[in-house]
Amino acid sequence: MANRLFAFLLACAAVLFQTIALLAFVGDGGPEIERVMEFFAWQIFAALSAAIWLLRLYAVGDRHASAWIFLHAFLVFMFLPVVGQLLLFGNLILVMTFPARDEPRETAFLQTPRYPSHPIPEGTFGTIARLRTQLSDTGVSEDERLAAMVAMRSLPLHLTGEILRRRLSDSSEEIRLLAYGIAEAAEKSLMQRIFTFKERLNQENNAVEQAELTSWLAELHWELVYQKLVHGPVLRYTVETAERYARESLAIDEDNMDMWCLLGRCALVRDEPHAAGHFFEQARARHFPEGRLLPWMAEAAFERRDYRRIAEFLSPLNEGPARPGVQPAMNYWK
């Protein structure tokens, strides 16, 4: 009730000050310059009253928006005396005719999510979550932690690489040795294949074979990155080497869609989402399987803050079974 009364008084004051200003301007007494100065003085009071009233009418919570509304209203009422009053009365009539509904908003309280100590989901991701928990839990016996490390050897290294890297600084020497052994075995296997393909490339003169060999070398270097076997400066060097071989392969066969996709993934590692988007579009134009490509295109769109295209890239994946790692993102952006 008090707010409505105050708003009504502001509106009345604005009308009163505006009337006094007009009477002072058209009056016959005194020099013209004095009448103009008196008009502007009363007009300022009228504009201030009307602007404050309009601001209370809209009740904007944002300070920045409130400042702009106040400034806009003050200028309108200040320099459009008659039109400003018409706007004032028009707003007043609209407010009285269509009052705002002051309905309480429904609220609910959610508990803070907690990471489950012993998750038991199905599939590879569930197994990795269980092993991660088992390895990081200090209350688990040494034998159980060793069993978890042995079980990790049968899982994809690109999913367990981060866990293995953390186990390299584990308090248990046996855990550290196992983690180092798993990572070293995978790295040696890849490096041996890289050396083999390099020797074949140095001896090959056929362009088609060279394109295939450079493509393999690009993939193998990317595999070192994908399996999280390289870090820091070595990671940057490996990415650059993978890109170099990919470009050499494309120089011979520009329709190699796998190399376009690989260049896009390397660009994401180097934090260049715009370049990544271009490479992914090139791969898409060459009919790279969309089930594998679209999640990467969505990630590139997210990195360059093109949020409207994320749903566009992920929506076609709803037509078929999605990978477990992609399904949560699809549910969020659809």
Coordinates of N, CA and C in Angstrom, one line a residue, residues 50-269:
A50 N 9.0 12.2 -12.8 CA 8.5 11.2 -13.7 C 9.4 10.0 -13.9
A51 N 10.7 10.3 -14.0 CA 11.7 9.2 -14.2 C 11.8 8.3 -13.0
I52 N 11.7 8.9 -11.8 CA 11.7 8.0 -10.6 C 10.5 7.2 -10.6
W53 N 9.3 7.8 -10.9 CA 8.1 7.1 -10.9 C 8.1 5.9 -11.9
L54 N 8.6 6.2 -13.1 CA 8.7 5.2 -14.2 C 9.6 4.0 -13.7
L55 N 10.7 4.4 -13.1 CA 11.7 3.4 -12.6 C 11.0 2.5 -11.6
R56 N 10.3 3.0 -10.7 CA 9.5 2.2 -9.7 C 8.4 1.4 -10.3
L57 N 7.9 1.9 -11.4 CA 6.8 1.2 -12.1 C 7.3 -0.1 -12.6
Y58 N 8.5 -0.1 -13.3 CA 9.0 -1.3 -13.9 C 9.8 -2.1 -12.9
A59 N 10.3 -1.6 -11.8 CA 11.0 -2.3 -10.8 C 12.0 -3.3 -11.3
V60 N 13.0 -2.7 -12.0 CA 14.1 -3.5 -12.6 C 15.1 -3.8 -11.6
G61 N 15.5 -5.1 -11.4 CA 16.5 -5.5 -10.4 C 17.9 -5.3 -10.9
D62 N 18.2 -5.2 -12.2 CA 19.5 -5.0 -12.7 C 19.9 -3.5 -12.6
R63 N 21.0 -3.2 -11.9 CA 21.4 -1.8 -11.7 C 21.7 -1.2 -13.1
H64 N 22.4 -1.9 -13.9 CA 22.8 -1.3 -15.2 C 21.6 -1.0 -16.0
A65 N 20.6 -1.9 -16.1 CA 19.4 -1.6 -16.8 C 18.6 -0.5 -16.2
S66 N 18.6 -0.5 -14.9 CA 17.8 0.6 -14.2 C 18.4 2.0 -14.5
A67 N 19.7 2.1 -14.5 CA 20.4 3.3 -14.9 C 20.0 3.8 -16.3
W68 N 19.9 2.9 -17.2 CA 19.6 3.3 -18.6 C 18.1 3.6 -18.7
I69 N 17.2 2.9 -18.0 CA 15.8 3.3 -18.0 C 15.6 4.7 -17.4
F70 N 16.3 5.0 -16.2 CA 16.2 6.3 -15.6 C 16.7 7.4 -16.5
L71 N 17.8 7.2 -17.1 CA 18.4 8.2 -18.0 C 17.5 8.4 -19.2
H72 N 17.0 7.4 -19.8 CA 16.1 7.5 -21.0 C 14.8 8.2 -20.6
A73 N 14.2 7.8 -19.5 CA 13.0 8.5 -19.1 C 13.2 10.0 -18.8
F74 N 14.3 10.3 -18.1 CA 14.6 11.7 -17.7 C 14.7 12.5 -19.0
L75 N 15.5 12.0 -20.0 CA 15.7 12.8 -21.2 C 14.4 13.0 -21.9
V76 N 13.5 12.0 -22.0 CA 12.2 12.1 -22.7 C 11.4 13.1 -22.0
F77 N 11.2 13.0 -20.7 CA 10.4 13.9 -20.0 C 11.0 15.4 -19.9
M78 N 12.3 15.5 -20.0 CA 12.9 16.8 -19.9 C 12.7 17.6 -21.2
F79 N 12.9 16.9 -22.4 CA 12.9 17.6 -23.6 C 11.7 17.4 -24.4
L80 N 10.7 16.6 -24.0 CA 9.4 16.5 -24.6 C 8.3 16.7 -23.5
P81 N 8.1 18.0 -23.2 CA 7.2 18.2 -22.0 C 5.8 17.7 -22.2
V82 N 5.2 18.0 -23.3 CA 3.8 17.6 -23.4 C 3.7 16.1 -23.8
V83 N 4.6 15.6 -24.7 CA 4.6 14.2 -25.1 C 5.0 13.4 -23.9
G84 N 5.9 13.9 -23.1 CA 6.3 13.1 -21.9 C 5.1 12.9 -20.9
Q85 N 4.3 13.9 -20.7 CA 3.2 13.7 -19.9 C 2.2 12.8 -20.4
L86 N 2.0 12.8 -21.8 CA 1.1 11.8 -22.4 C 1.6 10.4 -22.2
L87 N 2.9 10.2 -22.3 CA 3.5 8.9 -22.0 C 3.3 8.5 -20.5
L88 N 3.4 9.5 -19.7 CA 3.2 9.2 -18.2 C 1.8 8.7 -17.9
F89 N 0.8 9.4 -18.5 CA -0.6 9.0 -18.3 C -0.9 7.7 -19.0
G90 N -0.3 7.5 -20.1 CA -0.5 6.2 -20.8 C 0.0 5.1 -20.0
N91 N 1.2 5.2 -19.5 CA 1.7 4.1 -18.6 C 0.9 3.9 -17.4
L92 N 0.4 5.0 -16.8 CA -0.4 4.9 -15.6 C -1.7 4.2 -15.9
I93 N -2.3 4.5 -17.0 CA -3.6 3.8 -17.4 C -3.3 2.3 -17.7
L94 N -2.2 2.0 -18.3 CA -1.9 0.6 -18.6 C -1.7 -0.2 -17.3
V95 N -1.0 0.4 -16.4 CA -0.7 -0.2 -15.1 C -2.0 -0.5 -14.3
M96 N -2.9 0.5 -14.3 CA -4.1 0.4 -13.6 C -5.1 -0.7 -14.3
T97 N -5.0 -0.7 -15.6 CA -5.9 -1.6 -16.4 C -5.3 -3.1 -16.3
F98 N -4.0 -3.2 -16.4 CA -3.4 -4.6 -16.4 C -2.4 -4.6 -15.3
P99 N -2.8 -4.8 -14.1 CA -1.9 -4.9 -13.0 C -1.0 -6.1 -13.1
A100 N 0.2 -6.0 -12.6 CA 1.2 -7.1 -12.6 C 0.7 -8.2 -11.6
R101 N 1.0 -9.4 -11.9 CA 0.7 -10.5 -11.0 C 1.9 -10.8 -10.1
D102 N 1.6 -10.7 -8.8 CA 2.7 -10.9 -7.9 C 2.6 -12.3 -7.3
E103 N 2.9 -13.3 -8.1 CA 2.8 -14.7 -7.7 C 4.1 -15.2 -7.2
P104 N 4.1 -15.9 -6.1 CA 5.4 -16.4 -5.5 C 6.0 -17.5 -6.5
R105 N 7.3 -17.5 -6.6 CA 7.9 -18.4 -7.5 C 8.2 -19.7 -6.7
E106 N 8.0 -20.8 -7.4 CA 8.2 -22.1 -6.8 C 9.8 -22.4 -6.7
T107 N 10.2 -22.7 -5.6 CA 11.6 -23.0 -5.4 C 11.8 -24.4 -4.8
A108 N 12.9 -25.0 -5.1 CA 13.2 -26.3 -4.5 C 14.7 -26.3 -4.2
F109 N 15.0 -27.1 -3.2 CA 16.4 -27.3 -2.7 C 16.9 -28.6 -3.1
L110 N 18.2 -28.6 -3.7 CA 18.8 -29.8 -4.2 C 20.0 -30.1 -3.3
Q111 N 20.3 -31.3 -3.0 CA 21.4 -31.7 -2.3 C 22.7 -31.6 -3.1
T112 N 23.8 -31.3 -2.5 CA 25.1 -31.2 -3.2 C 25.4 -32.6 -3.7
P113 N 25.7 -32.7 -5.1 CA 26.0 -34.1 -5.6 C 27.3 -34.6 -5.0
R114 N 27.4 -35.8 -4.8 CA 28.6 -36.5 -4.2 C 29.0 -37.6 -5.2
Y115 N 30.4 -37.7 -5.3 CA 30.9 -38.8 -6.1 C 30.7 -40.1 -5.3
P116 N 30.1 -41.1 -5.9 CA 29.9 -42.3 -5.2 C 31.2 -43.0 -4.9
S117 N 31.3 -43.5 -3.7 CA 32.5 -44.1 -3.2 C 32.7 -45.5 -3.9
H118 N 31.6 -46.2 -4.2 CA 31.8 -47.5 -4.8 C 30.7 -47.6 -6.0
P119 N 31.0 -46.9 -7.1 CA 30.0 -47.0 -8.2 C 30.0 -48.4 -8.8
I120 N 28.8 -48.8 -9.3 CA 28.7 -50.1 -9.9 C 27.9 -50.0 -11.2
P121 N 28.3 -49.1 -12.1 CA 27.6 -49.0 -13.4 C 28.2 -50.1 -14.4
E122 N 27.5 -50.3 -15.5 CA 27.9 -51.3 -16.4 C 28.8 -50.7 -17.5
G123 N 29.6 -51.5 -18.2 CA 30.4 -51.1 -19.3 C 31.8 -50.7 -18.8
T124 N 32.6 -50.2 -19.8 CA 34.0 -49.8 -19.6 C 34.1 -48.6 -18.7
F125 N 33.2 -47.6 -18.9 CA 33.3 -46.4 -18.1 C 33.0 -46.7 -16.6
G126 N 32.1 -47.7 -16.4 CA 31.8 -48.0 -15.0 C 33.0 -48.8 -14.4
T127 N 33.6 -49.6 -15.2 CA 34.8 -50.3 -14.6 C 35.9 -49.4 -14.3
I128 N 36.1 -48.4 -15.2 CA 37.2 -47.4 -14.9 C 36.9 -46.6 -13.7
A129 N 35.6 -46.2 -13.5 CA 35.2 -45.4 -12.3 C 35.4 -46.3 -11.0
R130 N 35.1 -47.5 -11.1 CA 35.3 -48.4 -9.9 C 36.8 -48.5 -9.6
L131 N 37.6 -48.7 -10.6 CA 39.1 -48.9 -10.4 C 39.7 -47.6 -9.9
R132 N 39.2 -46.5 -10.4 CA 39.8 -45.2 -10.0 C 39.5 -45.0 -8.5
T133 N 38.2 -45.3 -8.1 CA 37.9 -45.2 -6.7 C 38.7 -46.2 -5.8
Q134 N 38.9 -47.4 -6.3 CA 39.6 -48.4 -5.6 C 41.1 -48.0 -5.4
L135 N 41.7 -47.3 -6.4 CA 43.1 -47.0 -6.3 C 43.3 -45.7 -5.5
S136 N 42.3 -44.8 -5.4 CA 42.5 -43.6 -4.7 C 42.0 -43.7 -3.2
D137 N 41.4 -44.8 -2.9 CA 40.8 -45.0 -1.5 C 42.0 -45.5 -0.6
T138 N 42.3 -44.7 0.3 CA 43.4 -45.1 1.2 C 43.0 -46.2 2.2
G139 N 41.7 -46.5 2.3 CA 41.3 -47.5 3.2 C 41.3 -48.9 2.5
V140 N 41.5 -49.0 1.2 CA 41.6 -50.2 0.5 C 42.9 -50.9 0.8
S141 N 42.9 -52.2 0.9 CA 44.2 -52.9 1.2 C 45.1 -52.9 -0.1
E142 N 46.4 -53.2 0.2 CA 47.4 -53.1 -0.9 C 47.1 -54.2 -1.9
D143 N 46.6 -55.3 -1.5 CA 46.3 -56.4 -2.5 C 45.2 -56.0 -3.4
E144 N 44.2 -55.3 -2.9 CA 43.1 -54.9 -3.7 C 43.5 -53.8 -4.7
R145 N 44.4 -52.9 -4.3 CA 44.9 -51.9 -5.2 C 45.8 -52.5 -6.3
L146 N 46.6 -53.5 -5.9 CA 47.4 -54.2 -7.0 C 46.5 -54.9 -8.0
A147 N 45.4 -55.5 -7.5 CA 44.4 -56.2 -8.3 C 43.8 -55.2 -9.3
A148 N 43.5 -54.0 -8.8 CA 42.9 -52.9 -9.7 C 43.9 -52.5 -10.7
M149 N 45.2 -52.4 -10.4 CA 46.2 -52.1 -11.4 C 46.3 -53.2 -12.5
V150 N 46.3 -54.4 -12.0 CA 46.4 -55.5 -13.0 C 45.2 -55.5 -13.9
A151 N 44.0 -55.2 -13.4 CA 42.8 -55.2 -14.2 C 42.8 -54.1 -15.2
M152 N 43.5 -53.0 -14.8 CA 43.6 -51.8 -15.7 C 44.4 -52.1 -17.0
R153 N 45.2 -53.1 -17.0 CA 46.0 -53.5 -18.2 C 45.1 -53.9 -19.3
S154 N 43.9 -54.4 -19.1 CA 43.1 -54.9 -20.1 C 42.1 -53.8 -20.7
L155 N 42.2 -52.6 -20.1 CA 41.3 -51.5 -20.5 C 42.0 -50.5 -21.5
P156 N 41.3 -49.8 -22.3 CA 41.9 -48.9 -23.3 C 42.7 -47.8 -22.6
L157 N 43.9 -47.6 -23.1 CA 44.9 -46.7 -22.4 C 44.4 -45.3 -22.6
H158 N 43.7 -44.9 -23.6 CA 43.2 -43.5 -23.7 C 42.2 -43.2 -22.6
L159 N 41.6 -44.2 -22.0 CA 40.7 -43.9 -20.9 C 41.4 -44.0 -19.5
T160 N 42.5 -44.8 -19.5 CA 43.2 -45.0 -18.2 C 44.5 -44.2 -18.1
G161 N 44.9 -43.5 -19.1 CA 46.2 -42.9 -19.1 C 46.4 -41.9 -18.0
E162 N 45.3 -41.1 -17.7 CA 45.4 -40.1 -16.7 C 45.5 -40.8 -15.3
I163 N 44.8 -41.9 -15.1 CA 44.9 -42.6 -13.8 C 46.3 -43.2 -13.7
L164 N 46.9 -43.8 -14.7 CA 48.2 -44.3 -14.7 C 49.3 -43.2 -14.4
R165 N 49.1 -42.1 -15.0 CA 50.1 -41.0 -14.7 C 50.0 -40.5 -13.3
R166 N 48.9 -40.5 -12.7 CA 48.8 -40.2 -11.2 C 49.4 -41.3 -10.3
R167 N 49.3 -42.5 -10.8 CA 49.8 -43.6 -10.0 C 51.4 -43.6 -10.0
L168 N 52.0 -42.9 -10.9 CA 53.4 -42.8 -11.0 C 54.0 -42.2 -9.7
S169 N 53.2 -41.4 -9.0 CA 53.7 -40.8 -7.8 C 53.0 -41.4 -6.6
D170 N 52.5 -42.7 -6.7 CA 51.8 -43.4 -5.6 C 52.8 -43.7 -4.5
S171 N 52.3 -43.8 -3.3 CA 53.1 -44.1 -2.2 C 53.6 -45.6 -2.2
S172 N 52.9 -46.4 -2.9 CA 53.4 -47.8 -3.0 C 54.3 -48.0 -4.2
E173 N 55.5 -48.6 -3.9 CA 56.4 -48.8 -5.0 C 55.9 -49.8 -6.0
E174 N 55.2 -50.8 -5.6 CA 54.7 -51.8 -6.6 C 53.6 -51.2 -7.5
I175 N 52.8 -50.3 -6.9 CA 51.8 -49.6 -7.8 C 52.6 -48.7 -8.8
R176 N 53.6 -48.0 -8.4 CA 54.4 -47.1 -9.3 C 55.0 -48.0 -10.4
L177 N 55.6 -49.1 -10.0 CA 56.2 -49.9 -11.0 C 55.2 -50.5 -12.1
L178 N 54.1 -50.9 -11.6 CA 53.0 -51.4 -12.5 C 52.6 -50.3 -13.4
A179 N 52.3 -49.1 -12.9 CA 51.9 -48.0 -13.7 C 52.9 -47.6 -14.8
Y180 N 54.2 -47.6 -14.3 CA 55.2 -47.3 -15.3 C 55.4 -48.4 -16.3
G181 N 55.3 -49.6 -15.9 CA 55.4 -50.7 -16.9 C 54.3 -50.7 -17.9
I182 N 53.1 -50.4 -17.5 CA 51.9 -50.4 -18.5 C 52.1 -49.3 -19.5
A183 N 52.5 -48.1 -19.0 CA 52.7 -47.0 -19.9 C 53.9 -47.2 -20.8
E184 N 55.0 -47.7 -20.3 CA 56.2 -47.9 -21.1 C 55.9 -48.9 -22.1
A185 N 55.2 -50.0 -21.8 CA 55.0 -51.1 -22.8 C 54.1 -50.5 -24.0
A186 N 53.1 -49.7 -23.7 CA 52.3 -49.1 -24.7 C 53.1 -48.1 -25.6
E187 N 54.0 -47.3 -24.9 CA 54.8 -46.4 -25.7 C 55.8 -47.1 -26.5
K188 N 56.4 -48.1 -26.0 CA 57.4 -48.8 -26.8 C 56.8 -49.5 -28.0
S189 N 55.6 -50.0 -27.9 CA 54.9 -50.7 -29.0 C 54.6 -49.6 -30.1
L190 N 54.1 -48.5 -29.7 CA 53.9 -47.4 -30.7 C 55.1 -46.9 -31.3
M191 N 56.2 -46.7 -30.6 CA 57.4 -46.2 -31.1 C 58.1 -47.2 -32.1
Q192 N 57.9 -48.5 -31.8 CA 58.5 -49.5 -32.7 C 57.8 -49.4 -34.0
R193 N 56.5 -49.3 -34.0 CA 55.7 -49.2 -35.2 C 56.1 -47.9 -36.0
I194 N 56.3 -46.8 -35.3 CA 56.7 -45.6 -35.9 C 58.0 -45.7 -36.6
F195 N 59.0 -46.3 -36.0 CA 60.3 -46.5 -36.6 C 60.2 -47.4 -37.8
T196 N 59.4 -48.4 -37.7 CA 59.2 -49.3 -38.9 C 58.6 -48.6 -40.1
F197 N 57.6 -47.8 -39.9 CA 57.0 -47.1 -41.0 C 57.9 -46.0 -41.5
K198 N 58.7 -45.4 -40.6 CA 59.7 -44.4 -41.1 C 60.7 -45.0 -42.1
E199 N 61.2 -46.2 -41.7 CA 62.1 -46.9 -42.6 C 61.5 -47.2 -43.9
R200 N 60.2 -47.7 -43.9 CA 59.5 -48.0 -45.1 C 59.3 -46.7 -46.0
L201 N 59.0 -45.6 -45.3 CA 58.8 -44.3 -46.0 C 60.1 -43.9 -46.7
N202 N 61.2 -44.0 -46.1 CA 62.5 -43.6 -46.6 C 62.9 -44.4 -47.9
Q203 N 62.4 -45.6 -48.0 CA 62.7 -46.5 -49.1 C 61.6 -46.5 -50.2
E204 N 60.5 -45.8 -49.9 CA 59.4 -45.9 -50.9 C 59.4 -44.7 -51.8
N205 N 59.2 -45.0 -53.1 CA 59.1 -44.0 -54.2 C 57.8 -43.8 -54.8
N206 N 56.9 -44.8 -54.5 CA 55.5 -44.7 -55.1 C 54.7 -43.7 -54.3
A207 N 54.0 -42.8 -55.0 CA 53.3 -41.7 -54.4 C 52.1 -42.2 -53.5
V208 N 51.4 -43.2 -54.1 CA 50.3 -43.8 -53.4 C 50.7 -44.4 -52.0
E209 N 51.8 -45.2 -52.1 CA 52.4 -45.8 -50.9 C 52.9 -44.8 -49.9
Q210 N 53.5 -43.7 -50.4 CA 53.9 -42.6 -49.5 C 52.8 -42.0 -48.8
A211 N 51.7 -41.8 -49.5 CA 50.5 -41.2 -48.9 C 50.0 -42.1 -47.8
E212 N 50.0 -43.4 -48.0 CA 49.5 -44.3 -47.0 C 50.4 -44.4 -45.8
L213 N 51.7 -44.4 -46.1 CA 52.7 -44.5 -45.0 C 52.7 -43.2 -44.1
T214 N 52.6 -42.0 -44.8 CA 52.6 -40.8 -44.0 C 51.3 -40.7 -43.2
S215 N 50.2 -41.2 -43.8 CA 48.9 -41.3 -43.0 C 49.1 -42.2 -41.8
W216 N 49.7 -43.3 -41.9 CA 49.9 -44.2 -40.8 C 50.8 -43.5 -39.7
L217 N 51.9 -42.8 -40.2 CA 52.7 -42.1 -39.2 C 52.0 -41.0 -38.5
A218 N 51.1 -40.3 -39.2 CA 50.3 -39.3 -38.5 C 49.4 -39.9 -37.5
E219 N 48.8 -41.0 -37.8 CA 47.9 -41.7 -36.9 C 48.6 -42.2 -35.6
L220 N 49.8 -42.8 -35.9 CA 50.6 -43.3 -34.8 C 51.1 -42.2 -33.8
H221 N 51.5 -41.1 -34.4 CA 51.9 -40.0 -33.5 C 50.7 -39.5 -32.7
W222 N 49.6 -39.4 -33.4 CA 48.4 -39.0 -32.7 C 48.0 -40.0 -31.6
E223 N 48.3 -41.2 -31.8 CA 47.9 -42.2 -30.8 C 48.7 -42.0 -29.5
L224 N 49.9 -41.5 -29.6 CA 50.7 -41.2 -28.4 C 50.0 -40.1 -27.6
V225 N 49.4 -39.1 -28.4 CA 48.6 -38.1 -27.7 C 47.3 -38.6 -27.1
Y226 N 46.7 -39.4 -27.9 CA 45.3 -39.9 -27.6 C 45.4 -40.8 -26.3
Q227 N 46.5 -41.6 -26.2 CA 46.6 -42.5 -25.1 C 47.3 -41.8 -23.9
K228 N 47.5 -40.5 -24.0 CA 48.1 -39.7 -22.9 C 49.5 -40.2 -22.5
L229 N 50.3 -40.6 -23.5 CA 51.6 -41.0 -23.2 C 52.7 -39.9 -23.2
V230 N 52.3 -38.8 -23.7 CA 53.2 -37.6 -23.9 C 52.6 -36.4 -23.2
H231 N 53.5 -35.6 -22.6 CA 53.0 -34.4 -21.9 C 54.0 -33.3 -22.1
G232 N 53.5 -32.0 -21.8 CA 54.4 -30.9 -21.9 C 55.0 -30.6 -23.3
P233 N 56.2 -30.2 -23.3 CA 56.9 -30.0 -24.6 C 56.9 -31.2 -25.6
V234 N 57.0 -32.4 -25.0 CA 56.9 -33.6 -25.9 C 55.5 -33.7 -26.5
L235 N 54.5 -33.3 -25.8 CA 53.1 -33.3 -26.4 C 53.1 -32.4 -27.5
R236 N 53.6 -31.2 -27.4 CA 53.5 -30.2 -28.5 C 54.3 -30.7 -29.7
Y237 N 55.5 -31.2 -29.4 CA 56.3 -31.8 -30.5 C 55.5 -32.9 -31.3
T238 N 54.9 -33.8 -30.5 CA 54.2 -34.9 -31.1 C 53.0 -34.5 -31.9
V239 N 52.3 -33.5 -31.4 CA 51.2 -32.9 -32.2 C 51.7 -32.3 -33.5
E240 N 52.7 -31.5 -33.4 CA 53.3 -30.9 -34.6 C 53.8 -32.0 -35.6
T241 N 54.4 -33.0 -35.1 CA 54.8 -34.1 -36.0 C 53.6 -34.8 -36.7
A242 N 52.6 -35.1 -35.9 CA 51.4 -35.7 -36.5 C 50.8 -34.8 -37.6
E243 N 50.7 -33.5 -37.3 CA 50.2 -32.5 -38.3 C 51.1 -32.5 -39.6
R244 N 52.4 -32.6 -39.4 CA 53.3 -32.6 -40.5 C 53.0 -33.8 -41.4
Y245 N 52.9 -34.9 -40.8 CA 52.7 -36.1 -41.6 C 51.3 -36.1 -42.3
A246 N 50.3 -35.6 -41.5 CA 49.0 -35.5 -42.1 C 48.9 -34.6 -43.3
R247 N 49.6 -33.4 -43.2 CA 49.7 -32.5 -44.4 C 50.5 -33.1 -45.6
E248 N 51.5 -33.9 -45.3 CA 52.2 -34.6 -46.3 C 51.3 -35.6 -47.0
S249 N 50.5 -36.3 -46.3 CA 49.6 -37.2 -46.9 C 48.5 -36.5 -47.7
L250 N 48.0 -35.4 -47.2 CA 47.0 -34.6 -47.9 C 47.6 -34.0 -49.2
A251 N 48.9 -33.7 -49.2 CA 49.5 -33.1 -50.4 C 49.5 -34.1 -51.5
I252 N 49.5 -35.4 -51.2 CA 49.4 -36.4 -52.2 C 47.9 -36.8 -52.5
D253 N 47.1 -36.9 -51.5 CA 45.7 -37.3 -51.6 C 44.9 -36.4 -50.7
E254 N 44.4 -35.3 -51.3 CA 43.6 -34.4 -50.5 C 42.2 -34.9 -50.1
D255 N 41.8 -36.0 -50.6 CA 40.5 -36.6 -50.2 C 40.6 -37.6 -49.1
N256 N 41.7 -37.6 -48.4 CA 41.9 -38.5 -47.3 C 41.2 -37.9 -46.1
M257 N 39.9 -38.3 -45.9 CA 39.1 -37.8 -44.8 C 39.6 -38.0 -43.4
D258 N 40.4 -39.1 -43.2 CA 40.9 -39.4 -41.9 C 41.9 -38.3 -41.5
M259 N 42.7 -37.8 -42.5 CA 43.7 -36.8 -42.2 C 43.1 -35.5 -41.9
W260 N 42.0 -35.2 -42.6 CA 41.3 -33.9 -42.2 C 40.8 -33.9 -40.8
C261 N 40.2 -35.1 -40.4 CA 39.7 -35.2 -39.1 C 40.9 -35.1 -38.0
L262 N 42.0 -35.8 -38.4 CA 43.1 -35.7 -37.4 C 43.7 -34.3 -37.3
L263 N 43.7 -33.5 -38.4 CA 44.1 -32.2 -38.2 C 43.2 -31.4 -37.3
G264 N 41.9 -31.7 -37.4 CA 41.0 -31.0 -36.6 C 41.2 -31.3 -35.1
R265 N 41.4 -32.6 -34.8 CA 41.7 -32.9 -33.4 C 43.0 -32.4 -32.9
C266 N 44.0 -32.3 -33.7 CA 45.2 -31.6 -33.3 C 45.0 -30.2 -33.1
A267 N 44.2 -29.5 -33.9 CA 43.9 -28.1 -33.7 C 43.2 -27.9 -32.3
L268 N 42.3 -28.8 -31.9 CA 41.7 -28.7 -30.6 C 42.7 -28.8 -29.5
V269 N 43.7 -29.7 -29.7 CA 44.7 -29.8 -28.6 C 45.5 -28.5 -28.5

